[in-house]
Amino acid sequence: MSCCEHQTMRSVQDSLLYNFDHSHCKPMNPKCIDMFKRELCFYECSPHVGPWLVKTQSLRRKERSYLVPLCEEDCNMWYEACKNEETCVRDWSVEFEWSKESGMNVCPTNTSCEPFSDVYKNASDFCHAIWDGGWKVEKAPRCMHFVTVDERSKEHNRRVARQAAEEIIRRLSGTSSACSQFSGLVFLLISTIPLAFGIRY
Protein backbone atom coordinates (compact mmCIF):
# COMPACT_ATOMS: atom_id res chain seq x y z
CA MET A 1 0.00 0.00 0.00
CA SER A 2 2.96 2.34 0.62
CA CYS A 3 6.48 2.48 2.01
CA CYS A 4 5.28 1.87 5.58
CA GLU A 5 7.33 -0.29 7.90
CA HIS A 6 5.83 -3.73 8.48
CA GLN A 7 4.58 -2.96 12.00
CA THR A 8 2.92 0.28 10.90
CA MET A 9 1.32 -1.46 7.93
CA ARG A 10 0.01 -4.22 10.17
CA SER A 11 -1.43 -1.70 12.62
CA VAL A 12 -3.13 0.19 9.79
CA GLN A 13 -4.54 -2.98 8.26
CA ASP A 14 -5.82 -4.20 11.63
CA SER A 15 -7.25 -0.74 12.43
CA LEU A 16 -5.18 -0.62 15.62
CA LEU A 17 -3.10 2.48 14.97
CA TYR A 18 -3.73 5.12 17.67
CA ASN A 19 -6.55 2.95 19.06
CA PHE A 20 -8.91 4.97 16.86
CA ASP A 21 -12.44 3.73 16.18
CA HIS A 22 -13.71 4.69 12.73
CA SER A 23 -16.98 2.88 13.50
CA HIS A 24 -17.84 5.12 16.43
CA CYS A 25 -21.48 5.39 15.33
CA LYS A 26 -22.15 2.15 13.49
CA PRO A 27 -20.05 -0.48 11.69
CA MET A 28 -18.37 1.17 8.71
CA ASN A 29 -18.67 -0.47 5.30
CA PRO A 30 -15.52 -2.21 4.00
CA LYS A 31 -15.05 0.15 1.03
CA CYS A 32 -15.02 3.18 3.31
CA ILE A 33 -12.69 1.50 5.80
CA ASP A 34 -10.32 0.66 2.95
CA MET A 35 -10.22 4.30 1.84
CA PHE A 36 -9.43 5.48 5.36
CA LYS A 37 -6.65 2.90 5.60
CA ARG A 38 -5.15 4.08 2.31
CA GLU A 39 -5.36 7.69 3.42
CA LEU A 40 -3.82 6.91 6.82
CA CYS A 41 -1.03 4.90 5.24
CA PHE A 42 -0.18 7.87 3.02
CA TYR A 43 -0.21 10.18 6.04
CA GLU A 44 2.02 7.90 8.09
CA CYS A 45 4.47 6.73 5.46
CA SER A 46 4.63 8.86 2.34
CA PRO A 47 8.13 10.35 1.91
CA HIS A 48 6.63 13.28 -0.02
CA VAL A 49 4.70 15.30 2.59
CA GLY A 50 7.72 17.25 3.83
CA PRO A 51 6.84 20.56 2.12
CA TRP A 52 3.54 20.62 4.03
CA LEU A 53 4.79 19.81 7.53
CA VAL A 54 4.08 22.53 10.07
CA LYS A 55 4.79 22.94 13.76
CA THR A 56 1.89 22.42 16.14
CA GLN A 57 1.25 23.26 19.79
CA SER A 58 -0.49 19.96 20.45
CA LEU A 59 0.63 18.01 23.50
CA ARG A 60 0.44 14.84 21.41
CA ARG A 61 2.81 15.89 18.63
CA LYS A 62 5.29 18.51 17.52
CA GLU A 63 4.42 18.64 13.83
CA ARG A 64 1.69 17.67 11.39
CA SER A 65 0.91 17.92 7.70
CA TYR A 66 -1.34 20.82 6.72
CA LEU A 67 -3.08 21.72 3.44
CA VAL A 68 -1.49 18.89 1.50
CA PRO A 69 -2.90 19.23 -2.05
CA LEU A 70 -5.18 16.23 -2.60
CA CYS A 71 -6.27 15.40 -6.12
CA GLU A 72 -9.97 16.07 -6.63
CA GLU A 73 -10.37 12.61 -8.15
CA ASP A 74 -9.06 10.92 -5.00
CA CYS A 75 -11.20 13.09 -2.74
CA ASN A 76 -14.33 12.27 -4.72
CA MET A 77 -13.61 8.54 -4.55
CA TRP A 78 -13.04 8.74 -0.79
CA TYR A 79 -16.26 10.66 -0.22
CA GLU A 80 -18.35 8.44 -2.48
CA ALA A 81 -17.16 5.38 -0.56
CA CYS A 82 -18.09 6.98 2.78
CA LYS A 83 -20.92 9.48 2.27
CA ASN A 84 -23.57 7.14 3.72
CA GLU A 85 -21.55 6.41 6.86
CA GLU A 86 -22.31 8.20 10.12
CA THR A 87 -20.34 10.38 12.51
CA CYS A 88 -21.06 12.59 15.50
CA VAL A 89 -18.33 15.20 14.96
CA ARG A 90 -17.09 17.17 11.97
CA ASP A 91 -13.37 17.36 12.79
CA TRP A 92 -12.00 13.97 13.78
CA SER A 93 -8.68 15.42 14.92
CA VAL A 94 -9.95 17.56 17.79
CA GLU A 95 -13.65 17.05 18.53
CA PHE A 96 -13.84 13.52 19.93
CA GLU A 97 -13.73 12.61 23.60
CA TRP A 98 -11.55 9.71 24.71
CA SER A 99 -12.82 6.90 26.90
CA LYS A 100 -10.84 6.31 30.09
CA GLU A 101 -11.94 2.67 30.05
CA SER A 102 -11.08 1.69 26.46
CA GLY A 103 -8.71 4.50 25.53
CA MET A 104 -10.65 4.90 22.29
CA ASN A 105 -12.40 7.88 20.75
CA VAL A 106 -16.10 8.25 21.59
CA CYS A 107 -18.84 10.69 20.66
CA PRO A 108 -18.99 13.77 22.90
CA THR A 109 -21.92 14.11 25.27
CA ASN A 110 -25.06 15.58 23.68
CA THR A 111 -23.98 14.81 20.12
CA SER A 112 -25.86 12.57 17.72
CA CYS A 113 -24.80 10.45 14.78
CA GLU A 114 -25.61 11.79 11.32
CA PRO A 115 -24.72 10.72 7.77
CA PHE A 116 -21.52 12.16 6.36
CA SER A 117 -23.65 13.71 3.60
CA ASP A 118 -25.41 15.83 6.25
CA VAL A 119 -22.28 16.70 8.23
CA TYR A 120 -20.21 17.79 5.20
CA LYS A 121 -21.39 20.06 2.38
CA ASN A 122 -19.67 18.07 -0.37
CA ALA A 123 -16.61 15.96 -1.11
CA SER A 124 -14.19 18.88 -0.92
CA ASP A 125 -15.57 20.00 2.44
CA PHE A 126 -15.29 16.45 3.78
CA CYS A 127 -11.66 15.98 2.71
CA HIS A 128 -10.61 19.36 4.10
CA ALA A 129 -12.54 19.30 7.37
CA ILE A 130 -12.28 15.74 8.63
CA TRP A 131 -8.60 16.04 9.64
CA ASP A 132 -8.52 19.70 10.65
CA GLY A 133 -7.33 21.06 7.32
CA GLY A 134 -4.80 18.34 6.64
CA TRP A 135 -5.92 18.19 3.01
CA LYS A 136 -6.73 20.88 0.47
CA VAL A 137 -8.51 19.62 -2.63
CA GLU A 138 -6.87 20.66 -5.90
CA LYS A 139 -7.31 19.84 -9.55
CA ALA A 140 -4.64 17.85 -11.36
CA PRO A 141 -1.75 17.92 -11.89
CA ARG A 142 -0.48 19.87 -8.83
CA CYS A 143 -1.91 17.45 -6.29
CA MET A 144 -1.24 14.19 -4.44
CA HIS A 145 -2.72 10.73 -5.01
CA PHE A 146 -3.29 8.21 -2.22
CA VAL A 147 -6.07 5.96 -3.59
CA THR A 148 -3.89 4.18 -6.13
CA VAL A 149 -0.34 3.47 -5.02
CA ASP A 150 1.75 2.30 -7.97
CA GLU A 151 5.00 3.47 -9.52
CA ARG A 152 3.21 6.00 -11.71
CA SER A 153 1.41 7.66 -8.79
CA LYS A 154 4.54 7.56 -6.63
CA GLU A 155 6.51 9.34 -9.34
CA HIS A 156 3.69 11.86 -9.74
CA ASN A 157 3.66 12.57 -5.99
CA ARG A 158 7.45 12.88 -5.93
CA ARG A 159 7.32 15.43 -8.75
CA VAL A 160 4.60 17.49 -7.05
CA ALA A 161 6.53 17.48 -3.76
CA ARG A 162 9.73 18.53 -5.50
CA GLN A 163 7.96 21.45 -7.18
CA ALA A 164 6.55 22.54 -3.81
CA ALA A 165 9.99 22.24 -2.19
CA GLU A 166 11.58 24.32 -4.95
CA GLU A 167 8.93 27.01 -4.46
CA ILE A 168 9.82 27.11 -0.76
CA ILE A 169 13.49 27.49 -1.67
CA ARG A 170 12.70 30.38 -4.03
CA ARG A 171 10.64 32.15 -1.38
CA LEU A 172 13.39 31.73 1.20
CA SER A 173 16.13 32.85 -1.17
CA GLY A 174 14.15 35.76 -2.61
CA THR A 175 15.09 34.90 -6.17
CA SER A 176 13.99 32.32 -8.70
CA SER A 177 17.53 31.31 -9.61
CA ALA A 178 19.43 31.32 -6.31
CA CYS A 179 20.40 28.07 -4.62
CA SER A 180 19.39 25.99 -7.64
CA GLN A 181 22.41 23.74 -7.16
CA PHE A 182 21.17 22.91 -3.67
CA SER A 183 17.51 22.34 -4.52
CA GLY A 184 17.89 18.59 -4.87
CA LEU A 185 19.54 18.28 -1.46
CA VAL A 186 17.02 20.57 0.25
CA PHE A 187 14.15 18.69 -1.37
CA LEU A 188 15.57 15.44 -0.05
CA LEU A 189 15.77 16.87 3.45
CA ILE A 190 12.30 18.41 3.33
CA SER A 191 10.50 15.47 1.76
CA THR A 192 11.91 12.78 4.03
CA ILE A 193 11.24 14.40 7.41
CA PRO A 194 9.42 11.62 9.27
CA LEU A 195 6.25 12.22 11.23
CA ALA A 196 8.17 10.82 14.17
CA PHE A 197 6.23 12.86 16.68
CA GLY A 198 2.93 12.37 14.93
CA ILE A 199 -0.05 11.15 16.83
CA ARG A 200 -2.73 12.21 14.46
CA TYR A 201 -5.67 12.21 16.80
Short mmCIF file of C-alpha atoms in Angstrom, two decimals, residues 33-109:
data_model
loop_
_atom_site.label_atom_id
_atom_site.label_comp_id
_atom_site.label_asym_id
_atom_site.label_seq_id
_atom_site.Cartn_x
_atom_site.Cartn_y
_atom_site.Cartn_z
CA ILE A 33 -12.69 1.50 5.80
CA ASP A 34 -10.32 0.66 2.95
CA MET A 35 -10.22 4.30 1.84
CA PHE A 36 -9.43 5.48 5.36
CA LYS A 37 -6.65 2.90 5.60
CA ARG A 38 -5.15 4.08 2.31
CA GLU A 39 -5.36 7.69 3.42
CA LEU A 40 -3.82 6.91 6.82
CA CYS A 41 -1.03 4.90 5.24
CA PHE A 42 -0.18 7.87 3.02
CA TYR A 43 -0.21 10.18 6.04
CA GLU A 44 2.02 7.90 8.09
CA CYS A 45 4.47 6.73 5.46
CA SER A 46 4.63 8.86 2.34
CA PRO A 47 8.13 10.35 1.91
CA HIS A 48 6.63 13.28 -0.02
CA VAL A 49 4.70 15.30 2.59
CA GLY A 50 7.72 17.25 3.83
CA PRO A 51 6.84 20.56 2.12
CA TRP A 52 3.54 20.62 4.03
CA LEU A 53 4.79 19.81 7.53
CA VAL A 54 4.08 22.53 10.07
CA LYS A 55 4.79 22.94 13.76
CA THR A 56 1.89 22.42 16.14
CA GLN A 57 1.25 23.26 19.79
CA SER A 58 -0.49 19.96 20.45
CA LEU A 59 0.63 18.01 23.50
CA ARG A 60 0.44 14.84 21.41
CA ARG A 61 2.81 15.89 18.63
CA LYS A 62 5.29 18.51 17.52
CA GLU A 63 4.42 18.64 13.83
CA ARG A 64 1.69 17.67 11.39
CA SER A 65 0.91 17.92 7.70
CA TYR A 66 -1.34 20.82 6.72
CA LEU A 67 -3.08 21.72 3.44
CA VAL A 68 -1.49 18.89 1.50
CA PRO A 69 -2.90 19.23 -2.05
CA LEU A 70 -5.18 16.23 -2.60
CA CYS A 71 -6.27 15.40 -6.12
CA GLU A 72 -9.97 16.07 -6.63
CA GLU A 73 -10.37 12.61 -8.15
CA ASP A 74 -9.06 10.92 -5.00
CA CYS A 75 -11.20 13.09 -2.74
CA ASN A 76 -14.33 12.27 -4.72
CA MET A 77 -13.61 8.54 -4.55
CA TRP A 78 -13.04 8.74 -0.79
CA TYR A 79 -16.26 10.66 -0.22
CA GLU A 80 -18.35 8.44 -2.48
CA ALA A 81 -17.16 5.38 -0.56
CA CYS A 82 -18.09 6.98 2.78
CA LYS A 83 -20.92 9.48 2.27
CA ASN A 84 -23.57 7.14 3.72
CA GLU A 85 -21.55 6.41 6.86
CA GLU A 86 -22.31 8.20 10.12
CA THR A 87 -20.34 10.38 12.51
CA CYS A 88 -21.06 12.59 15.50
CA VAL A 89 -18.33 15.20 14.96
CA ARG A 90 -17.09 17.17 11.97
CA ASP A 91 -13.37 17.36 12.79
CA TRP A 92 -12.00 13.97 13.78
CA SER A 93 -8.68 15.42 14.92
CA VAL A 94 -9.95 17.56 17.79
CA GLU A 95 -13.65 17.05 18.53
CA PHE A 96 -13.84 13.52 19.93
CA GLU A 97 -13.73 12.61 23.60
CA TRP A 98 -11.55 9.71 24.71
CA SER A 99 -12.82 6.90 26.90
CA LYS A 100 -10.84 6.31 30.09
CA GLU A 101 -11.94 2.67 30.05
CA SER A 102 -11.08 1.69 26.46
CA GLY A 103 -8.71 4.50 25.53
CA MET A 104 -10.65 4.90 22.29
CA ASN A 105 -12.40 7.88 20.75
CA VAL A 106 -16.10 8.25 21.59
CA CYS A 107 -18.84 10.69 20.66
CA PRO A 108 -18.99 13.77 22.90
CA THR A 109 -21.92 14.11 25.27
#
